[in-house]
Structures are given as structure tokens and as C-alpha cells.
Coordinates of C-alpha atoms and ligand atoms in Angstrom, one line a residue:
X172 CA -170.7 78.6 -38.5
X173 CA -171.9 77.0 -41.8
X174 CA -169.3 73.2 -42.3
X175 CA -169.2 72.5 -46.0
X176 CA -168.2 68.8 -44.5
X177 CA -168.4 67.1 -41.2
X178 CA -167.0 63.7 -40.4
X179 CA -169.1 62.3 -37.8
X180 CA -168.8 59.9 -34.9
X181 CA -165.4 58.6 -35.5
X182 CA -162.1 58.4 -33.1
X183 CA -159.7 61.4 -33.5
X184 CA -156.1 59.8 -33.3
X185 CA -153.5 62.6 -32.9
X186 CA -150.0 62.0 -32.2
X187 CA -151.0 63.0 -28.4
X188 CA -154.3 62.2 -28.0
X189 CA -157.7 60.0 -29.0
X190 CA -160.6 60.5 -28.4
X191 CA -164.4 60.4 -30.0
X192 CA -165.3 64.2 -32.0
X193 CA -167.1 65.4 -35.0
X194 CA -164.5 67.4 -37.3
X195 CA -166.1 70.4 -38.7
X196 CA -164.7 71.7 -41.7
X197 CA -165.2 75.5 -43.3
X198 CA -163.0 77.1 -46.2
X199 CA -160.7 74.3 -46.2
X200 CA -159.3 74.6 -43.0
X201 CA -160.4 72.6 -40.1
X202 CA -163.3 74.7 -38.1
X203 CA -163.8 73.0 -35.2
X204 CA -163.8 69.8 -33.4
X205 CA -166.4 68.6 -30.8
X206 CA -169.5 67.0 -30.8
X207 CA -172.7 66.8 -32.5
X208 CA -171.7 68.8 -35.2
X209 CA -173.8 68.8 -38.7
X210 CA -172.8 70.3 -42.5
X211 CA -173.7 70.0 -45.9
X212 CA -171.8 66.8 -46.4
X213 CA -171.5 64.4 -43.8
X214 CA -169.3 61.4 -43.8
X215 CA -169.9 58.6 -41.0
X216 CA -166.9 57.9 -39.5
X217 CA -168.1 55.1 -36.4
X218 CA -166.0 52.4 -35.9
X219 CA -163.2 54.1 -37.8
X220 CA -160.2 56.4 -37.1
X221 CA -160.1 59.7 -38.1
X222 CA -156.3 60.7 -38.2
X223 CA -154.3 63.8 -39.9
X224 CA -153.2 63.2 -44.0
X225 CA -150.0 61.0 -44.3
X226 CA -147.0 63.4 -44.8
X227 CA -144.0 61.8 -46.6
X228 CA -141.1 63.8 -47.0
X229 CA -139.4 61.8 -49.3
X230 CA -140.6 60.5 -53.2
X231 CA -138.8 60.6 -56.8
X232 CA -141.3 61.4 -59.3
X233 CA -140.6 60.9 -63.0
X234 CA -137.0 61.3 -61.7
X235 CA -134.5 60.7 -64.6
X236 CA -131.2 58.4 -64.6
X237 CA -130.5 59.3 -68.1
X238 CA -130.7 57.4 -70.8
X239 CA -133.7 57.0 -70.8
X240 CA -134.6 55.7 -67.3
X241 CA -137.5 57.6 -65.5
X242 CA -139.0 56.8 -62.5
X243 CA -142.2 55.6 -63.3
X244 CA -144.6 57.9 -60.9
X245 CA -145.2 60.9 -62.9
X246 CA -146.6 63.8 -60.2
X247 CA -150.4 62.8 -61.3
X248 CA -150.4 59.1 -61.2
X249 CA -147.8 59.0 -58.0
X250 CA -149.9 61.9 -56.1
X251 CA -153.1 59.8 -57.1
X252 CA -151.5 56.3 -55.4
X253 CA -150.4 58.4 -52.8
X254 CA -154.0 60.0 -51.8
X255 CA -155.4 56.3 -52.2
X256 CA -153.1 55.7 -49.3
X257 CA -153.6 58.3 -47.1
X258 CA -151.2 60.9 -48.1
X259 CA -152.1 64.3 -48.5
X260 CA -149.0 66.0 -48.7
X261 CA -145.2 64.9 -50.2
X262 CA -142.0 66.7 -50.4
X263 CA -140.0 65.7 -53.6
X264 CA -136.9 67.0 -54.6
X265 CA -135.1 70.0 -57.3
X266 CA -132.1 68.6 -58.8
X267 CA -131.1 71.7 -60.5
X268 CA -129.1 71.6 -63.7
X269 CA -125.4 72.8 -63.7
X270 CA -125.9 75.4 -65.6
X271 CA -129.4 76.5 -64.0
X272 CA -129.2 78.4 -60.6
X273 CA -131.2 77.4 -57.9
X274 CA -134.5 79.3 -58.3
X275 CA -134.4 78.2 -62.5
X276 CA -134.5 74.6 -60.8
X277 CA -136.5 75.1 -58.2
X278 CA -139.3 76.6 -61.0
X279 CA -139.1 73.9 -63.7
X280 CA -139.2 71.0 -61.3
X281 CA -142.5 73.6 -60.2
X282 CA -143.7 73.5 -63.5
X283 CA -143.2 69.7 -64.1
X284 CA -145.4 69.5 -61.1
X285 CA -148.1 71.9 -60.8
X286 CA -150.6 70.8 -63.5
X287 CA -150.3 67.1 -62.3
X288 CA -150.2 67.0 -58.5
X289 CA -153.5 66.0 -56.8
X290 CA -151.9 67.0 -53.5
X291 CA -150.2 69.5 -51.8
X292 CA -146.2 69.1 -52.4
X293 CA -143.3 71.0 -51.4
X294 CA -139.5 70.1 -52.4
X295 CA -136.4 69.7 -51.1
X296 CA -133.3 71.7 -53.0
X297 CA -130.5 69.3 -53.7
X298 CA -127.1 71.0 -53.0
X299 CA -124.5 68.6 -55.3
X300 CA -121.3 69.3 -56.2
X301 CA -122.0 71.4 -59.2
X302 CA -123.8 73.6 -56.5
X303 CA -120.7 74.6 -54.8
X304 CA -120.1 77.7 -56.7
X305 CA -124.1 78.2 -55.9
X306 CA -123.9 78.5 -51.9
X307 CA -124.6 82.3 -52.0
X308 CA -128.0 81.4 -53.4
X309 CA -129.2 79.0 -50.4
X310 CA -130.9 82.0 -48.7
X311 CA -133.2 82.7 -51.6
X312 CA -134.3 79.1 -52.4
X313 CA -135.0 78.9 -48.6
X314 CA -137.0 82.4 -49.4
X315 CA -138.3 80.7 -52.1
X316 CA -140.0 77.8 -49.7
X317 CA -137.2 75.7 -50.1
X318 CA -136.7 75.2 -46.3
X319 CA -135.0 71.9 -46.7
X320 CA -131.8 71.0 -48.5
X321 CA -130.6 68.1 -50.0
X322 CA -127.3 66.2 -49.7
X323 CA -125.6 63.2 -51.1
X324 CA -122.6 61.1 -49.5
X325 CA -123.3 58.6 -53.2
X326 CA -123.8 59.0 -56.3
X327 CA -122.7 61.6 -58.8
X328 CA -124.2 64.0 -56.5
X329 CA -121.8 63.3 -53.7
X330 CA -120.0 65.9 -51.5
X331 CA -116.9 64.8 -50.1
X332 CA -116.5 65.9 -46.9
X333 CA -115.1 69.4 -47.2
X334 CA -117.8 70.5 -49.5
X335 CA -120.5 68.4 -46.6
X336 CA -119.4 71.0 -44.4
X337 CA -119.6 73.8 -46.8
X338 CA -122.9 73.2 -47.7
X339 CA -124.2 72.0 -43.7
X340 CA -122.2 75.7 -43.0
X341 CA -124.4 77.5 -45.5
X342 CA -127.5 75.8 -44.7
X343 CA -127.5 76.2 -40.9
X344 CA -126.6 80.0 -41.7
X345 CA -130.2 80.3 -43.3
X346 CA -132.1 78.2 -41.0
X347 CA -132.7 75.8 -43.1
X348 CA -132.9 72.1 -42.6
X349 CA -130.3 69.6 -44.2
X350 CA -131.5 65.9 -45.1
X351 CA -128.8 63.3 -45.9
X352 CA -128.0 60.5 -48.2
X353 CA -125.6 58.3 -46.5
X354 CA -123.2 55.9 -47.7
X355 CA -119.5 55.2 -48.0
X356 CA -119.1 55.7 -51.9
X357 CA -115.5 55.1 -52.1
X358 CA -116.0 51.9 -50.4
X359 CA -119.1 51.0 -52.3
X360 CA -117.4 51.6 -55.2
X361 CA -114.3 49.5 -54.6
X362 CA -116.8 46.4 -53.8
X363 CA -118.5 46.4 -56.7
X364 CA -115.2 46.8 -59.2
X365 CA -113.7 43.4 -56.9
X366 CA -117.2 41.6 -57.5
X367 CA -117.8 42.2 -60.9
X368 CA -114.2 41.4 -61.7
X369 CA -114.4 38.4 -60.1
X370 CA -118.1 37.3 -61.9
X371 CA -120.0 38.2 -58.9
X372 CA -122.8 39.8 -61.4
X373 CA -126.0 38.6 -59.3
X374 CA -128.3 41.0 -57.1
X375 CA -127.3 39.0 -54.5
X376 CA -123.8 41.4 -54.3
X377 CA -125.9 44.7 -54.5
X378 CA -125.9 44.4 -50.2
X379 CA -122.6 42.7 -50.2
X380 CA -121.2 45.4 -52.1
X381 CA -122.8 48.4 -49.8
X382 CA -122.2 47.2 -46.1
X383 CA -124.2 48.1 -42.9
X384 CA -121.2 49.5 -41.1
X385 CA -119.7 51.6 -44.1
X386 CA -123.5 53.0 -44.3
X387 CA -123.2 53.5 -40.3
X388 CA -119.5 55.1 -40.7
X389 CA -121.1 57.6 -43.2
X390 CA -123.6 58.6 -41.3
X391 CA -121.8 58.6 -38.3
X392 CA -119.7 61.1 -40.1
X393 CA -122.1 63.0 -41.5
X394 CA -123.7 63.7 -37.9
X395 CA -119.9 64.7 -36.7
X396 CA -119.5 67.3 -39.6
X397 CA -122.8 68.7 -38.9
X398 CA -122.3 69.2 -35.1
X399 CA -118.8 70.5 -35.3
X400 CA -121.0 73.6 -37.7
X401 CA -123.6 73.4 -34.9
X402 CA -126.3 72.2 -37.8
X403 CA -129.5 69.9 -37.2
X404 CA -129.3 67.0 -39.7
X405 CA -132.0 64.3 -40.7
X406 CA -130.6 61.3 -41.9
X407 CA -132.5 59.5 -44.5
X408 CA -133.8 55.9 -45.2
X409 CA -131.9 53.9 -42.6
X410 CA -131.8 50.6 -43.5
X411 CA -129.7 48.8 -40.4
X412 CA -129.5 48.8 -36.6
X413 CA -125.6 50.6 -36.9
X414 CA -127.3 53.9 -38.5
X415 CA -129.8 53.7 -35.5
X416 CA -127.1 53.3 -32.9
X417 CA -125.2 56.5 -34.4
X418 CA -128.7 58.4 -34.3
X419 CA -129.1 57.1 -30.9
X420 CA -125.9 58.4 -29.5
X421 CA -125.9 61.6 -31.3
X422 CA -129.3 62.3 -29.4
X423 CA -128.0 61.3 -26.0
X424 CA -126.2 64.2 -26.3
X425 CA -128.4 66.6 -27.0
X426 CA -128.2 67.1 -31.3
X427 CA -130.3 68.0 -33.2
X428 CA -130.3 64.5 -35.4
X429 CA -133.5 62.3 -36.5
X430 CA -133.7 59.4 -38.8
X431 CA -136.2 58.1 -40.5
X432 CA -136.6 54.3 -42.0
X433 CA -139.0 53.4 -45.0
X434 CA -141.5 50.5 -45.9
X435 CA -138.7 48.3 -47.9
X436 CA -136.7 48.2 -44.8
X437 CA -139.9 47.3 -42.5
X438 CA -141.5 44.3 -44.5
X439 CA -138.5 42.9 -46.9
X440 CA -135.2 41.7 -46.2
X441 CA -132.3 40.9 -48.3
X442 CA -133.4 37.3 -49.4
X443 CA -135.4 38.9 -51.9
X444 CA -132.5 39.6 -53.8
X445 CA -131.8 35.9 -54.5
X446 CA -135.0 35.4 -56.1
X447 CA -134.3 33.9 -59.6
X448 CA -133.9 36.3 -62.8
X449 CA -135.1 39.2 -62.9
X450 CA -137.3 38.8 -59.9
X451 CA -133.9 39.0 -57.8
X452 CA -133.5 42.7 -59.8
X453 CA -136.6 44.2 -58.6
X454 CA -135.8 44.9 -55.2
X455 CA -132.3 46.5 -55.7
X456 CA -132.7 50.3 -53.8
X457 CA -130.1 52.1 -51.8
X458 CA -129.4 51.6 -48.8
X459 CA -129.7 48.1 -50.1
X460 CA -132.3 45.6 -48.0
X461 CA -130.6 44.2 -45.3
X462 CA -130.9 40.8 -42.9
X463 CA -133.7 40.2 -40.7
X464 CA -132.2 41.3 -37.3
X465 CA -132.2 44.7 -39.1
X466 CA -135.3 44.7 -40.1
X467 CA -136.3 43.9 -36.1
X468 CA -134.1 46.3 -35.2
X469 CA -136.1 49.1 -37.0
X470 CA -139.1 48.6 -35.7
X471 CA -138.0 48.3 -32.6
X472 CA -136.3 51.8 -32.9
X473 CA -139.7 53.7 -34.1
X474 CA -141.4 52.3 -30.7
X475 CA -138.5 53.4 -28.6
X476 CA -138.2 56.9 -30.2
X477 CA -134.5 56.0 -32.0
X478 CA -136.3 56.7 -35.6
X479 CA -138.3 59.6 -35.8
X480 CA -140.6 59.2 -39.3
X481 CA -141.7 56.9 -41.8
X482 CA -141.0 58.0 -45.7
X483 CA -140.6 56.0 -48.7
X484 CA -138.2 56.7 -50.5
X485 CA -141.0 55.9 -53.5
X486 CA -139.2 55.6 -56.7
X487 CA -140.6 53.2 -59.1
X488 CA -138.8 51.6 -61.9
X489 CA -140.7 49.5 -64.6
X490 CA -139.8 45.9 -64.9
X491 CA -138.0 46.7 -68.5
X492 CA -135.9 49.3 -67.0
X493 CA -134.8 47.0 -64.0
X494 CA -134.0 44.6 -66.7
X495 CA -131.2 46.5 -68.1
X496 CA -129.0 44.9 -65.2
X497 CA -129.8 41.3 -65.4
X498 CA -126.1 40.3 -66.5
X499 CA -124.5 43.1 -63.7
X500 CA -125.9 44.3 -60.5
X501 CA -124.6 47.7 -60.6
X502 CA -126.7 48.8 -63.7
X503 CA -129.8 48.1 -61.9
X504 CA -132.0 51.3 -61.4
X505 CA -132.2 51.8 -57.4
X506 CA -135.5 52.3 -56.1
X507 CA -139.3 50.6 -55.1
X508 CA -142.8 51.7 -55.0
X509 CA -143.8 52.1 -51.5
X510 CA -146.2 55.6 -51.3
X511 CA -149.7 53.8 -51.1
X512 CA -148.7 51.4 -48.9
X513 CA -147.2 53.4 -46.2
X514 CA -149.9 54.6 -43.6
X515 CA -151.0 51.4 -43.5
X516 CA -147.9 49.6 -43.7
X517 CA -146.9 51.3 -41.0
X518 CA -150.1 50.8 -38.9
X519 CA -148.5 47.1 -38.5
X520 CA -146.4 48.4 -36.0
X521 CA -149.4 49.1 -34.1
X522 CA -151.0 46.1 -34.6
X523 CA -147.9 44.1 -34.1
X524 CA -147.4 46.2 -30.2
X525 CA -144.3 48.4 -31.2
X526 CA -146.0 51.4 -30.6
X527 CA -149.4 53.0 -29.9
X528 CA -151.9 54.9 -32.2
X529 CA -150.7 57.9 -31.4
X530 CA -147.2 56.9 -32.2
X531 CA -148.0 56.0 -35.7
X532 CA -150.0 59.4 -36.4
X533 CA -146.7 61.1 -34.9
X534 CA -144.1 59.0 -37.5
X535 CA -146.3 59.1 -40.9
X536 CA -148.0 62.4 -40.1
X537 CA -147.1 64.7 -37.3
X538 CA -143.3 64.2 -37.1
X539 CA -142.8 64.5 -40.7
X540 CA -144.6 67.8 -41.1
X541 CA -143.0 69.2 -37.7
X542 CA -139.7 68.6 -39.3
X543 CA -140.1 69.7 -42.9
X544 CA -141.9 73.0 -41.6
X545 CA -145.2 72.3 -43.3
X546 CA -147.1 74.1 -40.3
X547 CA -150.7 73.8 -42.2
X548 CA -150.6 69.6 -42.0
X549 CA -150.1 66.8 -39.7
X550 CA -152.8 67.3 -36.6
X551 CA -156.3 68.0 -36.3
X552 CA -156.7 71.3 -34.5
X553 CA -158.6 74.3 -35.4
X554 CA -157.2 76.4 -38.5
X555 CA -154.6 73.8 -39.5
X556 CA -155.6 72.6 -43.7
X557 CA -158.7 70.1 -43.5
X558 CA -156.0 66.9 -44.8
X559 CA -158.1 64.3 -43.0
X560 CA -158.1 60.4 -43.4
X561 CA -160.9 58.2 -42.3
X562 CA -159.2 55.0 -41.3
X563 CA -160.8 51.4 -41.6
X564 CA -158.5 49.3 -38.9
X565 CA -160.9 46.5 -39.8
X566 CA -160.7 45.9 -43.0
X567 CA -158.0 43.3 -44.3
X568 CA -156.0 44.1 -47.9
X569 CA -153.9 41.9 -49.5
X570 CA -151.6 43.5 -51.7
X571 CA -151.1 43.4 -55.6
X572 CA -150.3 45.7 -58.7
X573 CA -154.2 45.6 -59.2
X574 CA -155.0 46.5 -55.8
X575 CA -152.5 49.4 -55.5
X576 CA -152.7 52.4 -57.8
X577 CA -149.1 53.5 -58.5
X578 CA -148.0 53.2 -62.1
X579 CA -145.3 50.6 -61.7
X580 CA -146.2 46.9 -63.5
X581 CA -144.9 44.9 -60.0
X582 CA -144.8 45.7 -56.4
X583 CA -142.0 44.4 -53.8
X584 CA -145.4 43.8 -51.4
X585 CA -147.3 41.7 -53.4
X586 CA -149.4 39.0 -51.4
X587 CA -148.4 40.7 -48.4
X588 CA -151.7 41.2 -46.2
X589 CA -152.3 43.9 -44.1
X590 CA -154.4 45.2 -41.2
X591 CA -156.7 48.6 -41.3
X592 CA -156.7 50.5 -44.9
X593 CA -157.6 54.0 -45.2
X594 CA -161.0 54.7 -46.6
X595 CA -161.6 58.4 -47.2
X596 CA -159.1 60.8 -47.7
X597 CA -159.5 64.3 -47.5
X598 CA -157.3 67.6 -49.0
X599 CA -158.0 70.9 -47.9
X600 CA -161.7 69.9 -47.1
X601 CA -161.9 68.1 -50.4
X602 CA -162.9 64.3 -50.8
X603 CA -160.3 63.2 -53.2
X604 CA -160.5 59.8 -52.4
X605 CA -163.8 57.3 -50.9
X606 CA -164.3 53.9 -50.6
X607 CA -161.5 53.4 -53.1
X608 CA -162.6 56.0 -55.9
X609 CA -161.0 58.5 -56.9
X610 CA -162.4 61.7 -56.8
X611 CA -159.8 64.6 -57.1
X612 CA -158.2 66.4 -60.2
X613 CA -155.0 67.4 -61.5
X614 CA -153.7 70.4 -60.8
X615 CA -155.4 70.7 -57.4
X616 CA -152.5 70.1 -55.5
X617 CA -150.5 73.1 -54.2
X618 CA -147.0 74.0 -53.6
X619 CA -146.3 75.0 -50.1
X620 CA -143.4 77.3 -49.3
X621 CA -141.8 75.6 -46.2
X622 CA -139.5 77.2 -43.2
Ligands
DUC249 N1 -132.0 55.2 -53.4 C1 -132.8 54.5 -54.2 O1 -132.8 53.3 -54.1 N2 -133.6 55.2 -55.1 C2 -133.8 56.6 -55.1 C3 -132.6 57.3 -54.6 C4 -131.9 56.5 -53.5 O2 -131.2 57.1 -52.8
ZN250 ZN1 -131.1 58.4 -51.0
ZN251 ZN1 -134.5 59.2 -52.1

């Protein structure tokens, strides 16, 4: 057989194994791995890992707030930072408009994306409380490769708890895969209305106003609504050592529960939000950043097998929009960059003895596409998609808004140093991304119907 591309000589990580291989690649897919293998285009890969594409399952791109606030990644320029990291493939979200059905959503966000993406992307249907009336159409955005579904416990998107189970009910009847927002809004609410009345304006009430346990009570309610219909649920960005307990002790018996925990959570803590100014704004996202022993706690639950992925969350806001709640907490956009950061962010965890090599392909890259049914990504193995990334552990970044690519003028990481960097990544046999050039197109990316 005839490889367009070979990368030669470097250590296949998988999430079960490592070992040394050439990876042969024809037509995009991968062709064969073994050694002493030669193509048209070879890429020396000694000394360096040579691991699946990243898979994160959860971004905002040019996601509107209204009035004006966007989040700053549109699909090319996030897609782009995202490759830059080691990311080959990202699930966003349709948030479909009351008076659009599911499948009118689930097109326009398709059109928003389709000319821009670099990557491949798939999406998530959100399932809020206009939606209710909608339930009778969850089998055909799950036929429309909608295999996951959104749901919110916050926001103006929140489902009280009789429509929760409505919506886990209609979702489990279609096979489909419910991923959670969890938080105790009433609660949150109440907080914020008692510290703004009583001047308590400063980020420094965002956490104080949206408590660990309250987060931990709605996700621990949330799990109990979905096992009384007999539904999986994947809980999203756990910020705190309660949620992990509850995930825990769902899985000690037997449900069908994972969590997953994000970079914000992993290298910042709530200090930051008593930085001076707007500096203090920056880092406002929800679940808000918690204490250090949380932050322990996390990592410590991704070694053990208590979190089962890495996202991000990523959902940039510009230093002017963040501005708009200098004088009151609660009118802060919610939300960080993370995406380029986060395969090798995570790689810490390696680095610092929380888990193995293998472990880290399995949370940024195997888990994540196991869960969100993208059966074409997240292992190396003959006739899965060619998403490959060639990873330096050697070389030492420090991080800034000029190193990193995403469009966002400020970074919650900068001056934070890391180990190992990825240095070529690869989509569907393509080199979109070497020795920090960028090399891919928009429009390339595809959208991949997911079960
Ligand atoms: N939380 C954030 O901080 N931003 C995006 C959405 C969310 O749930
Ligand atoms: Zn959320
Ligand atoms: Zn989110």
C-alpha cells in the first residue's frame, strides 16, 4: 500500500498501550501501524509521542449573551487555537430559537460553522425550557447526528426538575446521551440579590454566591432523576471535590454517570478573583473557581478514575465585554479561554505523577470520543480518521496571549510554564499544524453525525 504520510520512529501512546511504530497513513484514515514503514511525506517523530487528536467535547463559539456579548472564538479562529493545541475534533452546542424546531437549529448553528471550522466538529442539542413542547422531535436530531443532548439546572435555560426528568425520559428513549449543567439556581440566585443589596459588588462574591455544596446538591440531584428513568448522565465542568464524591458514589453502584473537570479548575483557584479591577473580572466562569483543596481534589480524582475527561468549557470573553461588570459581579460574562492549552495542560498531571501516559491519552482523547460516540477519533488503530499529534514532552512553553492563538486579548494562564507542547498535528491525514505554523483552511473541518 502507497502512505501519502508516515510518521516515523516516534512512541505510540494509546490510552492502553505505548510502544515504538511507524503510523502509515492512506485516504485519510490510519493504514497501518508497525515498523519501518516509508510514504511520500515523512515526518520524524524520535524522541517524541505520537498520541490520537485531542477530543473536547465541550466549547462556546461566537456564542451570544445578547446585547451584544459574543464569545470571542468564532469557529475559524477557535478551531485554529484549538489544532495549535492538539485538538482535532470539538463538540459545540445548538441552542435553538423558540420559535425554530430542532433540525432549523441544529442547521443554522451548521451553517455558522461549516465554512470556518478547520476541524472536525459535531454538536450537542440543547433541550431548554422552550423545548418542552419540542420532546417529540429528540429522535430526529439524534437522527440527525445529534447523539448528545444538552441540559441546564442555571440560567435561562434551566429545567426545573419535572421538566429534567421529561427531557432525561425522552433522551434515554432515543439512546441518546444527556450532558448536564449543574447548579442550584434558586439558591444562586438568592445569594447574589443578599450580596448586592448589601454592597457586596466585587468578583470576590461570584464563588461566595454559587457554593460547592449547592453545586454538589444539584448534581447529586440530577444523577437521582436520571437513575430513577434508568438514563446515563455526564455531568459537566466539576469544579469541587463534593461533585466528585456524588460521581463517585453513583458509580459504586453501578450508573451509568461520568464527570469531567476543565483546565480553570486544574491550574487556578479562587484567589484570582481578588485581583484588583478588572483583573479580578476576568476569571469569573461557572462553576465559579474554587479553593485550593479543590483544585487537589480534582487531580487527584482523574488519577483515581473519579473524573472521566478533560474539556474546557472554552468560552472567551474580550477584556471590554468583561468590563461591563466592574461595579456588579453578576453582569460579568461567564467564561475563559482554555482550548489550546488543554492537551498539554493536562500532560501536567503526568508530569506531576497523578496518572500515566496512557491515562492522559484516555481523559483528553479516548474517553471523550468513547462517550460522545465519535467512533472515527480518539486511538490509533487501523481504519480509525488519521487525527494524529506529534508530541514534544521536552520542550518548555510559557504561556501568554502572544504565544497562544485563540482570539481573546488576555489569558487566565499567562506566565504559567508548562511541560511537553504538541508539535504537529494532523486531521484526517492532513498536516494542519507544524512546528507552530499553521497550515490548514477553513472550511476543511467536517461535521460528524454522532450515536
Ligand atoms: N459557564 C461559563 O462560565 N461559560 C459558559 C457556559 C457556562 O456554563
Ligand atoms: Zn455550563
Ligand atoms: Zn459550557
Amino acid at each position: 500500500m502507497t502512505f501519502e504520510l508516515v510518521v516515523r520512529n516516534g512512541t505510540v501512546v494509546t490510552s492502553s498501550a505505548t510502544y515504538q511504530a511507524d503510523v502509515g497513513v492512506h485516504d485519510g484514515k490510519i493504514a497501518a501501524v508497525a515498523d519501518e514503514l516509508h510514504g511520500e511525506r515523512e515526518i520524524n517523530a524520535v524522541g517524541k509521542y505520537v498520541i490520537p487528536g485531542g477530543v473536547d467535547i465541550h466549547v462556546h463559539m461566537q456564542m451570544s449573551l445578547g446585547d451584544g456579548v459574543v464569545s470571542s472564538d468564532d469557529f475559524f479562529t477557535g478551531t485554529r487555537a484549538a489544532a495549535f493545541g492538539g485538538t482535532t475534533t470539538l463538540i459545540d452546542f445548538v441552542e435553538p430559537e423558540p420559535q425554530q424546531s430542532l433540525l432549523e437549529g441544529l442547521a443554522a448553528r451548521r451553517a455558522e460553522a461549516n465554512p470556518q471550522v478547520v476541524i472536525d466538529y459535531g454538536l450537542h442539542m440543547t433541550l431548554g425550557p422552550d423545548e418542552k413542547d419540542k420532546l417529540d422531535q429528540v429522535q430526529a436530531a439524534y437522527d440527525a447526528g445529534c447523539g448528545s443532548f444538552k441540559l441546564y439546572m442555571a440560567y435561562g435555560f434551566r429545567l426545573d426538575d419535572g421538566q429534567l426528568l421529561s427531557a432525561l425520559a425522552a433522551i434515554k428513549q432515543v439512546g441518546g446521551q444527556p450532558v448536564i449543567h449543574c447548579e442550584n439556581w434558586d439558591v444562586i440566585l438568592t445569594l447574589i440579590q443578599r450580596n448586592l443589596e448589601a454592597g457586596r459588588t466585587a468578583p470576590h462574591w461570584h464563588p461566595r454566591s454559587r457554593p460547592a455544596p449547592l453545586e454538589a446538591e444539584a448534581a447529586g440531584r440530577a444523577i437521582d432523576i436520571a437513575s430513577y428513568v434508568d438514563a446515563p448522565l455526564h455531568i459537566f465542568h466539576v469544579s469541587c471535590a463534593a461533585v466528585v464524591e456524588r460521581i463517585r458514589s453513583a458509580r459504586a453502584l453501578g450508573l451509568p454517570i461520568t464527570g469531567e473537570t476543565c483546565p480553570q479548575y486544574l491550574f487556578l483557584t479562587q484567589k484570582a478573583y481578588d485581583a484588583p479591577g478588572l483583573q479580578g473580572t476576568l476569571p469569573i466562569c461557572s462553576p465559579p473557581l474554587r479553593p485550593q483543596a479543590d483544585q487537589d481534589a480534582l487531580w487527584r480524582a482523574l488519577g483515581q478514575g473519579d473524573l472521566q475527561l478533560i474539556t474546557t468549557d472554552h468560552c472567551p470573553f474580550v477584556l471590554r465585554d468583561k468590563a461591563r461588570g466592574l461595579e456588579d459581579f453578576s453582569k460579568i460574562p461567564g467564561g475563559v479561554p482554555s482550548i489550546e492549552m488543554r492537551l498539554a495542560g493536562a500532560y501536567q498531571g503526568v508530569d506531576r505523577g497523578y496518572y500515566s501516559l496512557n491515562r492522559w491519552v484516555d481523559l483528553c482523547c479516548s474517553a471523550p470520543a468513547r462517550l460522545a460516540g465519535l467512533s472515527s477519533k480518539g486511538d490509533i488503530a487501523i481504519g480509525l480518521d488519521a487525527d494524529l499529534v506529534v508530541f514534544d514532552p521536552e520542550r518548555q512553553v510559557t504561556l501568554s496571549t502572544d504565544f497562544l492563538h485563540e482570539q481573546c486579548d488576555w489569558t487566565p494562564y499567562d506566565g504559567i510554564e508548562l511541560q511537553g507542547w504538541p508539535e504537529v498535528t494532523i486531521s484526517r491525514g492532513e498536516v494542519i499544524v507544524r512546528d507552530g505554523e499553521f497550515q490548514g483552511e477553513p472550511g476543511r473541518g467536517r461535521f460528524i453525525a454522532r450515536r
